[in-house]
C-alpha cells in the first residue's frame, strides 16, 4: 500500500444493503471512522500509550531472533517499505519471545495485530500526528477485542492471525480517514483472509506459529486496499469465519455491546513472564507456595487450573524447543524453581537442556479443576500443591497474576520492561522513545513517523 493510497478518502461504489444480522460490522466501522481524540477519555488515552510502548518493545526484542532477521533480509530484496510486507515482519517479530500484551475479554492479543500495521503504514510515508495515531490504535484495538470477545473458537484453534486482522483494518481505515462503509468492507474482507490456526503447531514448537500474527497485519493492510479498490465481502463474514468455520459461535450483540463506553483496551494485561498467559496464574500460585522454600526441598508439584489452560499448556514436552517450552507448564514450573525466573533466557540454551530442570518437570502434574474452570474466562485461576522432602505440603491459589487488570503493572514497570526489551537494539533512543510515548512530548524521536523509523530501522 502506498502512502498516497492510504491517505486518499476516495469511496468505491456503495455496497449492497446489509442484512440486519450483519449490522455489527457497520457499527464497528462507524465507531472507528468517527472516533476523535476528544471522545477518548484521558485514562484510556494514557493506557493506550502503555499498550503502544509495550507492543513496540516486544516487536524490537523479537527482531533480534535469528529467523526474524533472516526473514527481514529476504524481504528487503523486494521493497522494504511495502506496508503489508513490513506489517508481516513486525507482527511476526512481536510474538517471537511471547511477551506481547493481551486482552482478557478477547481471549487473545489485539495490540500485536494492530500496532505493526500502523507502524508499517507510517514507515511507508503516511503522515499522522500523535493524536491521530493514538486514536487509530484505540479504534483498531476496540474492534479487534470485540470481534475476539464475540468469538467462541473450536478446540485447538489459536487466536493469532484471526479476528485481529479486522482490528488492523479498522485502525488503518481510521488512520487514513476513510469513510465508514469502506472500513466496514475492510473488516469483513479481513475476516475472510484469516489463517487456519492449530495448537498442534504451537505444541510442536514450530516457529511458523509466530507468523500468524504477522499474517493478520498483512491481511488487515490488504483488506483496506481491497475495500478501496471496490472488492466486496460477505456481509456476515466475521460470524461465518469465526463462528462457523474456525469456531462454534459468534455473539453478534457482544461485538458492539458498550461500544464507545466500555473500553476493552483498559481491560488488557501486560505479561511479566515470557510464556503463554494460560500458565501465569499457576506461576503466581507457585511463587506464593514456595516463598522461603529451598528448591532442593521440593519433591513434587501438582498444578490445578482451568481446562483451557490444561489443554494449551498441561503437557510435558520432551526435549522442548523454546516455543514449545513456553507452552509447557511442567517445564515452566521447574524452570521457575531451579532457574529462578521466567524471562526469555529461561527458554533458551543452556537452560533449556538442564537435566535438573527436566527431572523436576517430570514430577510436575497438571489437571483441571471444575471449580476453577467455571471461573474462566472472567477469572484465570490456579491452585498448586507443593510436596516437600520433610513430608509436608504447601498449597496456594491465585486468581490471575501480576499484570492483569486487577493487579496491573505500573507505568514505571511497563517502561522498565520496554527498556529491557528495546534497549539492546535501540540504545539511548529507547529511553527517548519511552519518555516521548508516555508523555506525548513533541520531539523527532517520538512523532509517529519518528517512532516508525526507529522501530523499522532494526529490520530495514
Short mmCIF file of C-alpha atoms in Angstrom, two decimals:
data_model
loop_
_atom_site.label_atom_id
_atom_site.label_comp_id
_atom_site.label_asym_id
_atom_site.label_seq_id
_atom_site.Cartn_x
_atom_site.Cartn_y
_atom_site.Cartn_z
CA UNK A 1 0.00 0.00 0.00
CA UNK A 2 1.49 3.31 -0.94
CA UNK A 3 1.22 6.27 1.41
CA UNK A 4 -0.74 8.06 -1.30
CA UNK A 5 -3.29 5.27 -1.47
CA UNK A 6 -3.65 5.10 2.30
CA UNK A 7 -4.18 8.83 2.65
CA UNK A 8 -6.87 9.00 -0.04
CA UNK A 9 -10.51 9.04 1.03
CA UNK A 10 -11.98 8.09 -2.34
CA UNK A 11 -15.03 5.90 -1.87
CA UNK A 12 -15.82 2.91 -4.10
CA UNK A 13 -19.31 2.08 -5.22
CA UNK A 14 -21.85 1.86 -2.40
CA UNK A 15 -22.14 -1.67 -1.01
CA UNK A 16 -25.34 -3.65 -1.25
CA UNK A 17 -27.83 -3.45 1.59
CA UNK A 18 -26.61 -5.23 4.69
CA UNK A 19 -28.83 -7.81 6.43
CA UNK A 20 -29.80 -6.78 9.95
CA UNK A 21 -27.89 -9.68 11.48
CA UNK A 22 -24.65 -8.36 9.94
CA UNK A 23 -25.06 -4.75 11.07
CA UNK A 24 -22.47 -5.20 13.83
CA UNK A 25 -19.66 -4.73 11.28
CA UNK A 26 -21.20 -1.42 10.19
CA UNK A 27 -21.44 -0.32 13.82
CA UNK A 28 -17.80 -1.19 14.44
CA UNK A 29 -16.77 0.65 11.28
CA UNK A 30 -18.84 3.71 12.16
CA UNK A 31 -17.22 3.78 15.58
CA UNK A 32 -13.74 3.60 14.05
CA UNK A 33 -14.45 6.18 11.37
CA UNK A 34 -15.99 8.72 13.73
CA UNK A 35 -13.74 8.29 16.75
CA UNK A 36 -11.99 11.54 17.69
CA UNK A 37 -9.29 12.25 20.26
CA UNK A 38 -11.79 14.26 22.31
CA UNK A 39 -14.11 11.24 22.53
CA UNK A 40 -11.44 9.10 24.19
CA UNK A 41 -11.25 9.57 27.98
CA UNK A 42 -7.83 10.62 29.22
CA UNK A 43 -7.45 7.43 31.25
CA UNK A 44 -8.00 5.41 28.06
CA UNK A 45 -5.50 7.54 26.15
CA UNK A 46 -2.96 7.04 28.91
CA UNK A 47 -3.47 3.30 28.86
CA UNK A 48 -3.24 3.20 25.08
CA UNK A 49 0.22 4.76 25.35
CA UNK A 50 1.26 1.89 27.61
CA UNK A 51 -0.09 -0.62 25.10
CA UNK A 52 1.82 1.11 22.30
CA UNK A 53 5.06 1.17 24.27
CA UNK A 54 4.78 -2.43 25.45
CA UNK A 55 3.98 -3.72 21.96
CA UNK A 56 6.84 -1.79 20.39
CA UNK A 57 9.19 -3.30 22.98
CA UNK A 58 8.05 -6.83 22.14
CA UNK A 59 8.49 -6.12 18.42
CA UNK A 60 12.00 -4.71 18.79
CA UNK A 61 13.11 -7.60 21.00
CA UNK A 62 11.67 -10.09 18.54
CA UNK A 63 13.65 -8.64 15.65
CA UNK A 64 16.83 -9.94 17.32
CA UNK A 65 15.72 -13.51 16.74
CA UNK A 66 17.76 -15.21 14.03
CA UNK A 67 14.76 -16.24 11.96
CA UNK A 68 13.21 -12.75 12.10
CA UNK A 69 16.45 -11.16 10.90
CA UNK A 70 16.66 -13.70 8.08
CA UNK A 71 13.04 -13.08 7.11
CA UNK A 72 13.56 -9.32 7.05
CA UNK A 73 16.69 -9.72 4.94
CA UNK A 74 14.85 -11.89 2.44
CA UNK A 75 12.01 -9.41 2.11
CA UNK A 76 14.38 -6.47 1.77
CA UNK A 77 15.30 -7.90 -1.62
CA UNK A 78 11.89 -6.64 -2.69
CA UNK A 79 10.59 -3.39 -1.25
CA UNK A 80 11.49 -2.77 2.37
CA UNK A 81 8.79 -0.15 2.76
CA UNK A 82 5.84 -2.07 1.27
CA UNK A 83 3.37 -1.72 4.19
CA UNK A 84 1.73 -5.15 4.03
CA UNK A 85 5.12 -6.82 3.84
CA UNK A 86 6.55 -4.74 6.66
CA UNK A 87 3.46 -5.31 8.83
CA UNK A 88 4.01 -9.04 8.34
CA UNK A 89 7.61 -8.84 9.60
CA UNK A 90 6.79 -6.60 12.56
CA UNK A 91 3.76 -8.66 13.57
CA UNK A 92 5.79 -11.86 13.41
CA UNK A 93 8.56 -10.29 15.49
CA UNK A 94 6.06 -9.06 18.07
CA UNK A 95 5.20 -12.54 19.32
CA UNK A 96 8.62 -14.14 18.90
CA UNK A 97 9.54 -14.03 22.58
CA UNK A 98 6.00 -14.39 23.97
CA UNK A 99 5.94 -11.08 25.86
CA UNK A 100 3.23 -9.25 23.89
CA UNK A 101 0.27 -7.85 25.79
CA UNK A 102 -3.21 -9.32 25.57
CA UNK A 103 -6.83 -8.56 26.38
CA UNK A 104 -8.76 -10.78 28.76
CA UNK A 105 -12.26 -10.26 27.28
CA UNK A 106 -10.98 -11.01 23.76
CA UNK A 107 -9.05 -14.11 24.84
CA UNK A 108 -6.23 -13.00 22.56
CA UNK A 109 -3.71 -10.32 21.69
CA UNK A 110 -5.14 -7.25 19.92
CA UNK A 111 -2.09 -5.00 20.26
CA UNK A 112 0.34 -7.11 18.26
CA UNK A 113 -2.20 -7.36 15.43
CA UNK A 114 -2.90 -3.62 15.27
CA UNK A 115 0.34 -1.79 16.11
CA UNK A 116 2.54 -3.42 13.42
CA UNK A 117 0.11 -2.39 10.68
CA UNK A 118 0.10 1.21 11.93
CA UNK A 119 3.89 1.34 12.21
CA UNK A 120 4.27 -0.09 8.70
CA UNK A 121 1.88 2.47 7.23
CA UNK A 122 3.78 5.33 8.81
CA UNK A 123 7.16 3.91 7.86
CA UNK A 124 5.92 3.83 4.26
CA UNK A 125 5.34 7.56 4.38
CA UNK A 126 1.84 8.07 5.75
CA UNK A 127 1.78 11.30 7.73
CA UNK A 128 -0.13 11.47 11.03
CA UNK A 129 0.18 13.36 14.26
CA UNK A 130 0.33 11.72 17.69
CA UNK A 131 -3.38 12.20 18.37
CA UNK A 132 -4.32 10.54 15.09
CA UNK A 133 -2.01 7.61 15.74
CA UNK A 134 -3.37 7.07 19.24
CA UNK A 135 -6.96 7.37 18.03
CA UNK A 136 -6.33 4.83 15.27
CA UNK A 137 -4.74 2.47 17.80
CA UNK A 138 -7.71 2.71 20.16
CA UNK A 139 -10.19 2.27 17.31
CA UNK A 140 -8.41 -0.79 15.94
CA UNK A 141 -7.85 -2.32 19.37
CA UNK A 142 -11.52 -1.98 20.31
CA UNK A 143 -12.66 -3.53 17.03
CA UNK A 144 -10.22 -6.43 17.34
CA UNK A 145 -11.00 -7.08 21.00
CA UNK A 146 -14.74 -7.04 20.41
CA UNK A 147 -14.52 -9.44 17.49
CA UNK A 148 -12.49 -11.69 19.77
CA UNK A 149 -14.93 -11.37 22.65
CA UNK A 150 -17.78 -12.35 20.33
CA UNK A 151 -15.97 -15.47 19.11
CA UNK A 152 -16.01 -18.96 20.59
CA UNK A 153 -13.27 -20.90 18.81
CA UNK A 154 -13.23 -24.64 18.29
CA UNK A 155 -10.90 -26.65 20.50
CA UNK A 156 -7.39 -26.47 19.12
CA UNK A 157 -7.74 -23.11 17.35
CA UNK A 158 -5.22 -20.43 18.32
CA UNK A 159 -6.42 -16.80 18.14
CA UNK A 160 -3.37 -15.31 16.38
CA UNK A 161 -3.99 -14.35 12.76
CA UNK A 162 -7.79 -14.42 13.01
CA UNK A 163 -10.02 -11.63 14.32
CA UNK A 164 -7.00 -9.35 14.90
CA UNK A 165 -6.86 -8.64 11.16
CA UNK A 166 -10.20 -6.83 11.42
CA UNK A 167 -8.72 -4.58 14.08
CA UNK A 168 -5.72 -3.83 11.88
CA UNK A 169 -8.04 -2.91 9.02
CA UNK A 170 -10.12 -0.63 11.25
CA UNK A 171 -7.00 1.07 12.62
CA UNK A 172 -5.64 1.73 9.14
CA UNK A 173 -9.00 2.98 7.98
CA UNK A 174 -9.15 5.45 10.86
CA UNK A 175 -5.52 6.49 10.30
CA UNK A 176 -6.38 7.37 6.70
CA UNK A 177 -9.73 8.97 7.49
CA UNK A 178 -11.63 6.52 5.29
CA UNK A 179 -15.44 6.58 5.39
CA UNK A 180 -17.31 4.03 7.46
CA UNK A 181 -18.64 1.94 4.51
CA UNK A 182 -15.09 1.35 3.26
CA UNK A 183 -13.87 0.41 6.73
CA UNK A 184 -16.83 -1.96 7.15
CA UNK A 185 -15.93 -3.74 3.91
CA UNK A 186 -12.30 -3.92 5.04
CA UNK A 187 -13.30 -5.50 8.37
CA UNK A 188 -15.39 -8.09 6.56
CA UNK A 189 -12.66 -8.76 4.00
CA UNK A 190 -10.07 -9.17 6.74
CA UNK A 191 -12.18 -11.89 8.35
CA UNK A 192 -12.21 -13.72 5.02
CA UNK A 193 -8.40 -13.63 4.93
CA UNK A 194 -7.99 -15.37 8.29
CA UNK A 195 -5.36 -18.02 8.97
CA UNK A 196 -6.49 -21.54 9.88
CA UNK A 197 -4.51 -21.99 13.09
CA UNK A 198 -3.83 -25.18 15.02
CA UNK A 199 -2.42 -25.62 18.53
CA UNK A 200 -0.50 -28.67 17.30
CA UNK A 201 1.85 -26.21 15.64
CA UNK A 202 2.44 -24.47 18.96
CA UNK A 203 2.96 -27.69 20.89
CA UNK A 204 5.43 -28.85 18.29
CA UNK A 205 7.37 -25.65 18.88
CA UNK A 206 7.13 -24.80 15.17
CA UNK A 207 8.07 -21.17 14.58
CA UNK A 208 5.57 -20.75 11.76
CA UNK A 209 3.13 -20.09 14.59
CA UNK A 210 4.75 -16.68 15.09
CA UNK A 211 3.90 -15.76 11.51
CA UNK A 212 0.18 -16.00 12.23
CA UNK A 213 0.12 -12.58 13.88
CA UNK A 214 2.24 -11.26 11.03
CA UNK A 215 -0.32 -12.61 8.58
CA UNK A 216 -3.03 -10.64 10.40
CA UNK A 217 -1.15 -7.39 9.87
CA UNK A 218 -0.65 -8.33 6.23
CA UNK A 219 -4.31 -9.28 5.81
CA UNK A 220 -5.59 -6.14 7.55
CA UNK A 221 -3.43 -3.97 5.34
CA UNK A 222 -4.51 -5.74 2.16
CA UNK A 223 -8.16 -5.75 3.25
CA UNK A 224 -8.13 -1.94 3.25
CA UNK A 225 -6.63 -1.96 -0.24
CA UNK A 226 -9.27 -4.45 -1.40
CA UNK A 227 -12.10 -2.36 0.02
CA UNK A 228 -10.73 0.83 -1.54
CA UNK A 229 -10.37 -0.91 -4.88
CA UNK A 230 -14.02 -1.91 -4.87
CA UNK A 231 -13.80 -5.54 -3.78
CA UNK A 232 -16.83 -6.74 -1.86
CA UNK A 233 -17.04 -9.06 1.13
CA UNK A 234 -19.80 -11.21 2.64
CA UNK A 235 -21.90 -9.08 4.96
CA UNK A 236 -21.72 -11.57 7.82
CA UNK A 237 -18.14 -12.73 7.14
CA UNK A 238 -16.82 -12.39 10.73
CA UNK A 239 -19.64 -14.52 12.13
CA UNK A 240 -19.26 -17.04 9.32
CA UNK A 241 -15.50 -17.42 9.58
CA UNK A 242 -15.08 -17.11 13.35
CA UNK A 243 -18.40 -18.61 14.43
CA UNK A 244 -18.81 -21.50 12.00
CA UNK A 245 -15.51 -22.29 10.28
CA UNK A 246 -12.92 -21.64 12.99
CA UNK A 247 -15.36 -21.52 15.86
CA UNK A 248 -18.62 -22.80 17.23
CA UNK A 249 -20.32 -19.49 17.89
CA UNK A 250 -20.24 -15.75 17.28
CA UNK A 251 -22.25 -13.44 19.53
CA UNK A 252 -23.13 -10.53 17.25
CA UNK A 253 -24.53 -8.46 20.11
CA UNK A 254 -21.32 -8.84 22.13
CA UNK A 255 -19.35 -7.36 19.24
CA UNK A 256 -20.89 -3.95 19.84
CA UNK A 257 -22.14 -4.07 23.43
CA UNK A 258 -20.92 -0.97 25.27
CA UNK A 259 -19.02 0.28 22.22
CA UNK A 260 -17.62 3.71 22.97
CA UNK A 261 -18.41 3.40 26.68
CA UNK A 262 -16.68 0.24 27.84
CA UNK A 263 -13.06 0.43 26.65
CA UNK A 264 -11.65 -3.07 26.35
CA UNK A 265 -8.13 -1.71 25.91
CA UNK A 266 -8.21 -0.86 29.61
CA UNK A 267 -9.05 -4.48 30.43
CA UNK A 268 -5.81 -5.73 28.92
CA UNK A 269 -2.87 -7.39 30.64
CA UNK A 270 0.88 -6.91 30.37
CA UNK A 271 2.96 -10.07 30.62
CA UNK A 272 5.70 -10.35 33.25
CA UNK A 273 6.68 -13.87 32.15
CA UNK A 274 7.90 -14.84 28.67
CA UNK A 275 5.47 -17.74 28.31
CA UNK A 276 1.85 -18.49 27.50
CA UNK A 277 -0.50 -16.45 29.63
CA UNK A 278 -2.53 -19.57 30.45
CA UNK A 279 0.36 -20.55 32.75
CA UNK A 280 0.66 -17.27 34.62
CA UNK A 281 -1.89 -17.94 37.35
CA UNK A 282 -0.14 -21.22 38.15
CA UNK A 283 3.18 -19.41 38.38
CA UNK A 284 1.66 -16.80 40.68
CA UNK A 285 0.28 -19.54 42.95
CA UNK A 286 3.61 -21.37 42.86
CA UNK A 287 5.50 -18.28 43.96
CA UNK A 288 3.22 -17.94 46.97
CA UNK A 289 3.52 -21.61 47.89
CA UNK A 290 7.32 -21.82 47.74
CA UNK A 291 8.13 -18.48 49.32
CA UNK A 292 11.08 -19.18 51.60
CA UNK A 293 11.44 -22.79 50.44
CA UNK A 294 14.78 -24.03 49.09
CA UNK A 295 14.40 -25.59 45.61
CA UNK A 296 16.15 -28.80 46.67
CA UNK A 297 13.47 -29.34 49.33
CA UNK A 298 10.77 -29.69 46.66
CA UNK A 299 9.78 -33.26 45.83
CA UNK A 300 6.79 -32.79 43.53
CA UNK A 301 4.30 -30.17 42.34
CA UNK A 302 0.65 -30.58 41.41
CA UNK A 303 -0.97 -27.74 39.48
CA UNK A 304 -4.75 -27.46 39.20
CA UNK A 305 -6.16 -24.88 36.85
CA UNK A 306 -8.94 -24.25 34.32
CA UNK A 307 -9.49 -26.72 31.48
CA UNK A 308 -8.47 -24.32 28.71
CA UNK A 309 -5.07 -23.85 30.33
CA UNK A 310 -4.61 -27.59 30.73
CA UNK A 311 -5.36 -28.18 27.05
CA UNK A 312 -3.00 -25.43 25.93
CA UNK A 313 -0.11 -25.92 28.35
CA UNK A 314 -0.56 -29.02 30.51
CA UNK A 315 1.77 -31.43 28.75
CA UNK A 316 5.45 -32.07 29.33
CA UNK A 317 7.40 -31.58 26.10
CA UNK A 318 10.39 -33.94 25.92
CA UNK A 319 13.38 -32.03 24.57
CA UNK A 320 11.28 -28.89 24.06
CA UNK A 321 12.05 -26.15 21.59
CA UNK A 322 11.96 -22.62 23.02
CA UNK A 323 8.40 -22.10 21.77
CA UNK A 324 7.13 -25.48 22.97
CA UNK A 325 8.68 -24.88 26.40
CA UNK A 326 6.74 -21.62 26.70
CA UNK A 327 3.55 -23.67 26.35
CA UNK A 328 4.55 -26.43 28.80
CA UNK A 329 3.52 -25.76 32.39
CA UNK A 330 5.64 -28.64 33.81
CA UNK A 331 8.75 -27.13 32.22
CA UNK A 332 7.74 -23.62 33.31
CA UNK A 333 7.25 -24.70 36.94
CA UNK A 334 10.61 -26.48 37.00
CA UNK A 335 12.41 -23.59 35.33
CA UNK A 336 10.90 -21.09 37.76
CA UNK A 337 12.03 -23.17 40.73
CA UNK A 338 15.54 -24.05 39.55
CA UNK A 339 16.48 -21.24 37.17
CA UNK A 340 14.87 -18.59 39.34
CA UNK A 341 12.99 -16.56 36.74
CA UNK A 342 10.88 -16.74 33.62
CA UNK A 343 12.47 -14.19 31.34
CA UNK A 344 13.21 -15.16 27.77
CA UNK A 345 16.55 -16.63 28.87
CA UNK A 346 14.69 -19.37 30.76
CA UNK A 347 13.57 -20.78 27.41
CA UNK A 348 16.93 -20.80 25.68
CA UNK A 349 20.10 -22.81 25.91
CA UNK A 350 21.78 -23.69 28.17
CA UNK A 351 18.74 -23.53 30.48
CA UNK A 352 16.52 -25.46 28.08
CA UNK A 353 18.71 -28.57 28.28
CA UNK A 354 19.40 -28.58 32.01
CA UNK A 355 18.94 -32.10 33.34
CA UNK A 356 17.83 -30.97 36.79
CA UNK A 357 15.01 -28.92 35.25
CA UNK A 358 13.96 -31.85 33.06
CA UNK A 359 13.97 -34.19 36.07
CA UNK A 360 11.83 -31.85 38.17
CA UNK A 361 9.46 -31.21 35.26
CA UNK A 362 8.69 -34.93 35.22
CA UNK A 363 7.45 -34.58 38.81
CA UNK A 364 5.02 -31.80 37.93
CA UNK A 365 1.46 -32.87 37.16
CA UNK A 366 -1.26 -30.65 35.72
CA UNK A 367 -5.02 -31.22 35.98
CA UNK A 368 -8.16 -29.20 35.52
CA UNK A 369 -10.33 -28.25 38.48
CA UNK A 370 -14.03 -27.86 37.52
CA UNK A 371 -14.46 -25.11 40.10
CA UNK A 372 -11.60 -23.12 38.57
CA UNK A 373 -12.80 -23.87 35.04
CA UNK A 374 -16.18 -22.40 35.96
CA UNK A 375 -14.49 -19.06 36.65
CA UNK A 376 -12.96 -18.86 33.16
CA UNK A 377 -12.79 -16.66 31.09
CA UNK A 378 -13.65 -13.98 33.61
CA UNK A 379 -11.00 -15.22 36.03
CA UNK A 380 -7.93 -17.26 35.18
CA UNK A 381 -7.23 -19.15 38.36
CA UNK A 382 -4.90 -21.89 39.56
CA UNK A 383 -4.01 -23.81 42.71
CA UNK A 384 -0.70 -25.53 43.33
CA UNK A 385 0.27 -28.16 45.89
CA UNK A 386 3.99 -28.48 46.59
CA UNK A 387 5.25 -31.62 48.35
CA UNK A 388 8.40 -31.10 50.41
CA UNK A 389 11.10 -33.53 51.48
CA UNK A 390 10.01 -33.31 55.13
CA UNK A 391 6.63 -34.80 54.21
CA UNK A 392 4.69 -31.55 54.38
CA UNK A 393 2.68 -29.96 51.59
CA UNK A 394 2.32 -26.26 50.88
CA UNK A 395 -0.72 -25.04 48.96
CA UNK A 396 -1.59 -21.68 47.40
CA UNK A 397 -4.22 -20.41 44.99
CA UNK A 398 -4.10 -17.41 42.67
CA UNK A 399 -6.84 -15.70 40.72
CA UNK A 400 -4.81 -14.12 37.92
CA UNK A 401 -1.29 -12.79 38.07
CA UNK A 402 0.63 -9.55 38.16
CA UNK A 403 -0.02 -7.52 35.04
CA UNK A 404 -3.72 -8.43 34.96
CA UNK A 405 -6.35 -5.66 35.26
CA UNK A 406 -6.96 -6.49 38.93
CA UNK A 407 -3.20 -6.36 39.65
CA UNK A 408 -1.88 -4.04 36.96
CA UNK A 409 1.70 -3.21 36.14
CA UNK A 410 2.55 0.37 36.98
CA UNK A 411 3.65 2.80 34.30
CA UNK A 412 7.17 2.51 35.68
CA UNK A 413 7.06 -1.28 35.34
CA UNK A 414 5.86 -1.11 31.72
CA UNK A 415 8.56 1.44 30.98
CA UNK A 416 11.24 -0.71 32.58
CA UNK A 417 10.05 -3.74 30.61
CA UNK A 418 10.25 -1.73 27.39
CA UNK A 419 13.79 -0.62 28.14
CA UNK A 420 14.86 -4.22 28.84
CA UNK A 421 13.38 -5.37 25.56
CA UNK A 422 14.28 -2.48 23.27
CA UNK A 423 17.48 -1.17 24.85
CA UNK A 424 19.84 -3.76 23.33
CA UNK A 425 18.70 -2.75 19.83
CA UNK A 426 17.94 0.95 20.17
CA UNK A 427 20.42 2.07 22.81
CA UNK A 428 19.81 5.55 24.19
CA UNK A 429 16.96 6.06 21.73
CA UNK A 430 14.93 3.56 23.75
CA UNK A 431 14.82 5.99 26.67
CA UNK A 432 13.81 8.85 24.39
CA UNK A 433 11.03 6.75 22.86
CA UNK A 434 9.74 5.63 26.27
CA UNK A 435 9.69 9.16 27.60
CA UNK A 436 8.09 10.52 24.45
CA UNK A 437 5.37 7.89 24.12
CA UNK A 438 4.37 8.16 27.75
CA UNK A 439 4.40 11.94 27.93
CA UNK A 440 3.27 12.66 24.34
CA UNK A 441 6.01 15.28 24.19
CA UNK A 442 6.91 16.66 20.76
CA UNK A 443 10.30 15.52 19.53
CA UNK A 444 11.58 13.99 16.29
CA UNK A 445 12.20 10.70 18.10
CA UNK A 446 8.59 10.10 19.07
CA UNK A 447 6.42 11.64 16.42
CA UNK A 448 4.51 8.84 14.70
CA UNK A 449 6.89 8.98 11.74
CA UNK A 450 9.92 9.14 14.03
CA UNK A 451 8.70 6.21 16.11
CA UNK A 452 8.06 4.16 12.98
CA UNK A 453 11.53 4.95 11.64
CA UNK A 454 13.19 3.92 14.91
CA UNK A 455 11.32 0.62 15.09
CA UNK A 456 11.59 -0.34 11.45
CA UNK A 457 15.27 0.61 11.32
CA UNK A 458 16.05 -2.64 13.11
CA UNK A 459 14.58 -4.68 10.25
CA UNK A 460 15.18 -2.44 7.25
#
